[in-house]
mmCIF file of C-alpha atoms and ligand atoms in Angstrom:
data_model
loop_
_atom_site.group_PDB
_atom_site.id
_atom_site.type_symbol
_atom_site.label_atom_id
_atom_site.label_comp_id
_atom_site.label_asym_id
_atom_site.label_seq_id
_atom_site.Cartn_x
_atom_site.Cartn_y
_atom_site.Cartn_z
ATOM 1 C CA UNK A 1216 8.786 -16.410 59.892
ATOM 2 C CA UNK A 1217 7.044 -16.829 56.396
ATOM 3 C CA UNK A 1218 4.097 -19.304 56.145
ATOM 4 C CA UNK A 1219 4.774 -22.518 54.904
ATOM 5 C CA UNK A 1220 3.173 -23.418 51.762
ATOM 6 C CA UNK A 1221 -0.520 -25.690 51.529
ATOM 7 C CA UNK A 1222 -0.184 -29.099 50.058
ATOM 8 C CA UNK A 1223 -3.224 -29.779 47.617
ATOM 9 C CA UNK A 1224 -3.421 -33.090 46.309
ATOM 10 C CA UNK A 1225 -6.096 -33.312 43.227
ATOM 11 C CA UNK A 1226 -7.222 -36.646 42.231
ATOM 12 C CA UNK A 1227 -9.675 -38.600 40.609
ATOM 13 C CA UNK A 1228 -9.958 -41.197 37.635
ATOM 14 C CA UNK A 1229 -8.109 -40.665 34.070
ATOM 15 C CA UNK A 1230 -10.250 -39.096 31.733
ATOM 16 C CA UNK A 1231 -12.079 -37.460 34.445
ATOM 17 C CA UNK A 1232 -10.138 -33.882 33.057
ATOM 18 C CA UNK A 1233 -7.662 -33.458 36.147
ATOM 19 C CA UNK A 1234 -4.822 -32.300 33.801
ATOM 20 C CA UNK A 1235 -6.827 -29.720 32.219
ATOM 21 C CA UNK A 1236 -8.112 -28.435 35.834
ATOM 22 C CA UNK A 1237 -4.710 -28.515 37.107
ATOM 23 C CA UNK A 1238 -3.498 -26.429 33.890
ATOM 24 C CA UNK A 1239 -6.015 -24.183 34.397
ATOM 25 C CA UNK A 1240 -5.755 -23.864 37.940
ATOM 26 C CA UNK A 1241 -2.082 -22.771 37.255
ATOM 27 C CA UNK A 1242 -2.132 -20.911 34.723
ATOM 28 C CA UNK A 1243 -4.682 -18.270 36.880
ATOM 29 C CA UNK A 1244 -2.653 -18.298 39.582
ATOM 30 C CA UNK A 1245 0.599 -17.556 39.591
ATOM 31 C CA UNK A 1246 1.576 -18.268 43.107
ATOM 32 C CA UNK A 1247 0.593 -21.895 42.687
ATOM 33 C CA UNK A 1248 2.707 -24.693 41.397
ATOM 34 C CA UNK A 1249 2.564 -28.464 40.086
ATOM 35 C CA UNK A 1250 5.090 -30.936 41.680
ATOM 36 C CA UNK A 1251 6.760 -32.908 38.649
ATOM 37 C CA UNK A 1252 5.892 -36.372 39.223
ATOM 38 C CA UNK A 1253 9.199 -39.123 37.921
ATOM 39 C CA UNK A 1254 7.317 -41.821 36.406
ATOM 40 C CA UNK A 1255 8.570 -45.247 33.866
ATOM 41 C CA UNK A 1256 5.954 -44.623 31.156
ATOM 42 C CA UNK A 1257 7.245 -43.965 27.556
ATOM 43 C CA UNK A 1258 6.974 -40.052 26.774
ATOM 44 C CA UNK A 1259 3.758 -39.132 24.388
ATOM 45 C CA UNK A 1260 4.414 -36.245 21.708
ATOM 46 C CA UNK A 1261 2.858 -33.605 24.555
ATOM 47 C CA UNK A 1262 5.295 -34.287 27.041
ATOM 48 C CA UNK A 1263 8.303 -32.647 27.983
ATOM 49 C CA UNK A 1264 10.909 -33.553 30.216
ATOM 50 C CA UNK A 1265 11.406 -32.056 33.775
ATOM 51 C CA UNK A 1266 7.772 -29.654 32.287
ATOM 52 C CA UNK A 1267 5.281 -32.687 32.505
ATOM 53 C CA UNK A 1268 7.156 -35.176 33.871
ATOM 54 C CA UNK A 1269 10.589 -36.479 34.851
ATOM 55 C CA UNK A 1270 11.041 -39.793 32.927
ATOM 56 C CA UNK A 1271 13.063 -42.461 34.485
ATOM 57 C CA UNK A 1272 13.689 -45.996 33.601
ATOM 58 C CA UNK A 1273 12.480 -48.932 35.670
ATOM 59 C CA UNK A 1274 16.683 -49.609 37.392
ATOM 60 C CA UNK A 1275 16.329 -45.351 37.820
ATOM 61 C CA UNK A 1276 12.915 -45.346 39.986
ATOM 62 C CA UNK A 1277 13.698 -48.410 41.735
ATOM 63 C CA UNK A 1278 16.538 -46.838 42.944
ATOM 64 C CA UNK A 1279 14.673 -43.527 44.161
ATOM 65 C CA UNK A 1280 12.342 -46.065 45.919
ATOM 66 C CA UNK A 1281 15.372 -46.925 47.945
ATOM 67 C CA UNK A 1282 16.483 -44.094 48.359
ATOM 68 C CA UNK A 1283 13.401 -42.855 50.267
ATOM 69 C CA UNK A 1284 13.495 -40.039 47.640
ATOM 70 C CA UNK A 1285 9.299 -40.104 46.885
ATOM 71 C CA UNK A 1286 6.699 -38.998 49.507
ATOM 72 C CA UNK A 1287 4.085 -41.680 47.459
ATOM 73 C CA UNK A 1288 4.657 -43.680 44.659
ATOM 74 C CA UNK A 1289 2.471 -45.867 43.061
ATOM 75 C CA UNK A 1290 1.996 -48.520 39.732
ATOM 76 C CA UNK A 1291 -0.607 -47.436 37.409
ATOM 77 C CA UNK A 1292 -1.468 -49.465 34.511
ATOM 78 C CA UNK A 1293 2.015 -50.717 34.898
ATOM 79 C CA UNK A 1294 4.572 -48.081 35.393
ATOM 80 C CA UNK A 1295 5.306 -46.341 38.157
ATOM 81 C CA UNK A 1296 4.673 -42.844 39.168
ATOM 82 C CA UNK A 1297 6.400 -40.891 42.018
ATOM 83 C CA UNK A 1298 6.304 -37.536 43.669
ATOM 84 C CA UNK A 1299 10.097 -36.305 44.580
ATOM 85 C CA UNK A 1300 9.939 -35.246 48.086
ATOM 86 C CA UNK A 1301 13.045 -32.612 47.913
ATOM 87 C CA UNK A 1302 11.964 -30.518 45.377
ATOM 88 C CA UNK A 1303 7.893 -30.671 47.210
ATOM 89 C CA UNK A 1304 9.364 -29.828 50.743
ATOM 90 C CA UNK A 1305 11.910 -26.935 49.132
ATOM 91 C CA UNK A 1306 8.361 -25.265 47.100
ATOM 92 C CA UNK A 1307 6.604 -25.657 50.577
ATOM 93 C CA UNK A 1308 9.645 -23.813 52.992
ATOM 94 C CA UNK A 1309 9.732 -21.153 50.750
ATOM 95 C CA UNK A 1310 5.745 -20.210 51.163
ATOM 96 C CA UNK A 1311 4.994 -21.933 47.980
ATOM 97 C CA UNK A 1312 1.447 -23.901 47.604
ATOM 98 C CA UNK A 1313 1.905 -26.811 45.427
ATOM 99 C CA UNK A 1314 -0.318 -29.303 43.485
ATOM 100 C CA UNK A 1315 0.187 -33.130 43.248
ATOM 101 C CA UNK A 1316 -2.199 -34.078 40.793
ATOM 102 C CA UNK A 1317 -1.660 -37.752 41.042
ATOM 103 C CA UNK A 1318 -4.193 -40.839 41.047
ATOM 104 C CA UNK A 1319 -5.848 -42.045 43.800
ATOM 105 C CA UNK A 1320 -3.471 -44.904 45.169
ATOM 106 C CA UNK A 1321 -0.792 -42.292 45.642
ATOM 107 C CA UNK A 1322 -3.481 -39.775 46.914
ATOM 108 C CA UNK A 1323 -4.696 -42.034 49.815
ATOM 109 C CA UNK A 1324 -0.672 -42.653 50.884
ATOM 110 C CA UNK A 1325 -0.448 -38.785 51.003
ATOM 111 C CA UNK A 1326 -3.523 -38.459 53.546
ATOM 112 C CA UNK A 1327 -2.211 -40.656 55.959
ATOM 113 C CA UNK A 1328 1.638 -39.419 55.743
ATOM 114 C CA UNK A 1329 0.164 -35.609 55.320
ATOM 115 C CA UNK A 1330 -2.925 -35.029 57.250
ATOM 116 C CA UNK A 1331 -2.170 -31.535 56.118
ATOM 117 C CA UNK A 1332 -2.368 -32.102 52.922
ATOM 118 C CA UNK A 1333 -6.202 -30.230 51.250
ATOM 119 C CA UNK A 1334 -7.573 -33.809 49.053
ATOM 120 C CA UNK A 1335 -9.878 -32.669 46.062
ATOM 121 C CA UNK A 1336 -11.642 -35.721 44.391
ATOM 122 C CA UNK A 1337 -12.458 -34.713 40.451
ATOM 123 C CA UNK A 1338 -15.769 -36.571 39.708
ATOM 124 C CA UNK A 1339 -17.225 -37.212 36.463
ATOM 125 C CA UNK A 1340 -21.245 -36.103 36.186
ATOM 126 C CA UNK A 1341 -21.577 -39.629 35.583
ATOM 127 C CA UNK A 1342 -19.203 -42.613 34.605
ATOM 128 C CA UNK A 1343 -20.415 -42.889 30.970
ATOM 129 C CA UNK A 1344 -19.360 -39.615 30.211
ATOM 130 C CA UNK A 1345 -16.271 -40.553 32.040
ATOM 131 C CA UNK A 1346 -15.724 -43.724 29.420
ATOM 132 C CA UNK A 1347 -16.969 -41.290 26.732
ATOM 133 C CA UNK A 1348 -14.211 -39.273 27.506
ATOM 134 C CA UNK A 1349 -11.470 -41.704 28.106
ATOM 135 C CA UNK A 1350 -11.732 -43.043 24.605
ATOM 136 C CA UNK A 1351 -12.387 -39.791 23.034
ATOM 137 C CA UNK A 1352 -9.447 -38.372 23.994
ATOM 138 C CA UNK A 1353 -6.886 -40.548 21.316
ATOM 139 C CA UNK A 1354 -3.450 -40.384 23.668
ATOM 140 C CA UNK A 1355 -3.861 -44.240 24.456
ATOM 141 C CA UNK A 1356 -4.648 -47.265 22.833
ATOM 142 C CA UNK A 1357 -7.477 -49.814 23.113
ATOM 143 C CA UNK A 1358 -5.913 -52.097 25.695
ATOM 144 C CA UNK A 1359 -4.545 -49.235 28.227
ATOM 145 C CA UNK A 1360 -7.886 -48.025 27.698
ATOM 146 C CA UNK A 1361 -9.554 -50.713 28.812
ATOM 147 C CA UNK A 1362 -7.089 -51.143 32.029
ATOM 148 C CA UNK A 1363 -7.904 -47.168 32.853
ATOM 149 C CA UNK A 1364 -12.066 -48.012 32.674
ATOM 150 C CA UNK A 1365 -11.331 -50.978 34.759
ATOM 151 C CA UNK A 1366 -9.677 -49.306 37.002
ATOM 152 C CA UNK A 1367 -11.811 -45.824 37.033
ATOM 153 C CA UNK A 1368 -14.509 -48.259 39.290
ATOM 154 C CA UNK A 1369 -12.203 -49.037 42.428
ATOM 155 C CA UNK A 1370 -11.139 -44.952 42.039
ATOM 156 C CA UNK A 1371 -14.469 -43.653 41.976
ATOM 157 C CA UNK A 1372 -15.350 -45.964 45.065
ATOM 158 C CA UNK A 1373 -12.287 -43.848 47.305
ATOM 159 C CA UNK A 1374 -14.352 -40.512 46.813
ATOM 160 C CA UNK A 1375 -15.467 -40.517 49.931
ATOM 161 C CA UNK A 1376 -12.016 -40.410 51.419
ATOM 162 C CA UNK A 1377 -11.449 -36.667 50.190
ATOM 163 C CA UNK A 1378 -12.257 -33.336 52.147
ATOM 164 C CA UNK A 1379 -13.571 -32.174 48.804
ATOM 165 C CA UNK A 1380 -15.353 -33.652 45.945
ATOM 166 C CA UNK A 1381 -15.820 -31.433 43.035
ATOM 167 C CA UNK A 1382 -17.733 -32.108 39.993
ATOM 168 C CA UNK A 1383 -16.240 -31.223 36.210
ATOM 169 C CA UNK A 1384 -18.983 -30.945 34.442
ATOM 170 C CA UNK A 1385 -18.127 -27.726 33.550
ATOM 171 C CA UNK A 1386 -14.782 -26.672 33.440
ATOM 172 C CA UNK A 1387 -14.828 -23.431 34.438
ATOM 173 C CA UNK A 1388 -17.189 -24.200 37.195
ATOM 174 C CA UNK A 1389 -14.974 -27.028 38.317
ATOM 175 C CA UNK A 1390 -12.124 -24.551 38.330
ATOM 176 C CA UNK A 1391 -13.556 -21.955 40.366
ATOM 177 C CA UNK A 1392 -15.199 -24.044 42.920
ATOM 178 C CA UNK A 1393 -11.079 -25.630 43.695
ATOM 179 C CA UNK A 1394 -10.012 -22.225 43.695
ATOM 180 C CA UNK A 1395 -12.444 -21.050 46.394
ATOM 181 C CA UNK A 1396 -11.329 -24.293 48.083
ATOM 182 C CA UNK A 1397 -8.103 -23.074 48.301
ATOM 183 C CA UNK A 1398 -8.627 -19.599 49.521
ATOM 184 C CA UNK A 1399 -10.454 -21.236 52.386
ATOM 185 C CA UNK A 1400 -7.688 -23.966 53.176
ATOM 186 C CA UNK A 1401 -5.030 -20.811 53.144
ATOM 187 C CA UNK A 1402 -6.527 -18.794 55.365
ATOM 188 C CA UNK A 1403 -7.571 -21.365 57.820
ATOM 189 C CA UNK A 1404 -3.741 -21.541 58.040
HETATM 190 P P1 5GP B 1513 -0.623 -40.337 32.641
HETATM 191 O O1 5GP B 1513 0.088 -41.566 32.227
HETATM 192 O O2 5GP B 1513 -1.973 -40.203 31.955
HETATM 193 O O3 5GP B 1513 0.203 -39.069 32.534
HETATM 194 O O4 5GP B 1513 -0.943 -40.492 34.201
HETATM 195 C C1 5GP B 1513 -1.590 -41.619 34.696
HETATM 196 C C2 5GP B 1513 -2.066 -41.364 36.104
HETATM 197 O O5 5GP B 1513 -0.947 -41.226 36.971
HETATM 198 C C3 5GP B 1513 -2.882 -40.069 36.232
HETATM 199 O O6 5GP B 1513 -4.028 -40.369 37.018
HETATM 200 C C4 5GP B 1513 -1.937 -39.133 36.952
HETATM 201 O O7 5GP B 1513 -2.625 -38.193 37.750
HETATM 202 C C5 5GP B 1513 -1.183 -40.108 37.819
HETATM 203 N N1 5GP B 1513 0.098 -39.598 38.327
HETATM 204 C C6 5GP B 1513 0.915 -38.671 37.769
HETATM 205 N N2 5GP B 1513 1.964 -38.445 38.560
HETATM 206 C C7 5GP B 1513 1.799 -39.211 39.668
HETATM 207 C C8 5GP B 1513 2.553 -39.400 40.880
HETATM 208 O O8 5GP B 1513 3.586 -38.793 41.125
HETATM 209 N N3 5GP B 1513 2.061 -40.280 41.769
HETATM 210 C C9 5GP B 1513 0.915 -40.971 41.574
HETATM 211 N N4 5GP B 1513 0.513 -41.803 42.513
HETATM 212 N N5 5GP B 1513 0.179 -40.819 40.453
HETATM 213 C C10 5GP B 1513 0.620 -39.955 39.520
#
């Protein structure tokens, strides 16, 4: 019978450069792949439906809350975010590894439902180059700025609830240290 697929779950405050770890992290290997979170938040130019997310409105995701259809959903800055459980568990049956790469609410629910699951904290050297970055990076504005910094404190509190904490202070670093990570986790299968 083929092996089933590892669950890793990467996490950590916004701004702290998940997205960019988890792009990079995919793009180098090819027999990894990101679960497509649903979530209520308006679109930004960058996304693309059913690529970076699937966008639903509030009636929609209620409704897949019913319907048991999310392993973990959470409400960030006030929207929700969801992982579909269908198409996670159909990646994992067919020997597929997956990423969640979701924030840390979410990520704690998946530990206790998944003690499987590998949990990989992203840390920032230090929390003003965190802020620094948060701002820097122009895809909010002030206000939902503010909420993310004011909620980056509680997050970076959880760290120590992850079987790995990696630091991005480099990226490529940051990259290769998760990707030795995950050659570990798989072969301890
Ligand atoms: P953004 O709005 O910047 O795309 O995402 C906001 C936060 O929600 C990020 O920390 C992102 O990782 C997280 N997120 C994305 N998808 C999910 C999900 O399915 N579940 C949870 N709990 N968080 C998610």
């Amino acid at each position: 019978m083929k092996n089933k697929g590892r669950l890793f779950v990467i996490s950590g405050p916004s701004g702290v450069g998940k997205g960019t770890v988890c792009r990079m992290l995919l793009s180098r290997n090819d027999d990894l792949k990101l679960s497509v979170s649903a979530t209520t938040r308006a679109p930004r130019s960058e996304d693309t439906e059913g690529v970076t997310y699937y966008f639903k409105s509030k009636p929609e995701f209620e409704k897949m809350i019913e319907e048991s259809a999310f392993l973990e959903w959470a409400v960030y800055n006030n929207n929700y975010y969801g992982t579909p459980l269908s198409a996670l568990e159909e990646k994992l049956n067919q020997g597929i590894s997956v990423i969640l790469e979701i924030e840390v609410q979410g990520a704690l629910k998946v530990m206790q439902k998944r003690p499987d699951a590998v949990s990989i904290f992203i840390a920032p050297p230090d929390e003003q180059t965190l802020f620094k970055r948060l701002k820097g990076r122009g895809t909010e504005g002030d206000e939902e700025i503010l909420r993310r910094v004011k909620a980056a404190g509680w997050e970076l509190s959880q760290k120590e609830h992850y079987d790995y904490i990696v630091v991005n202070d480099d990226l490529d670093t940051a990259v290769c240290e998760i990707e030795k990570i995950m050659k570990d986790e798989k072969e301890k299968m």
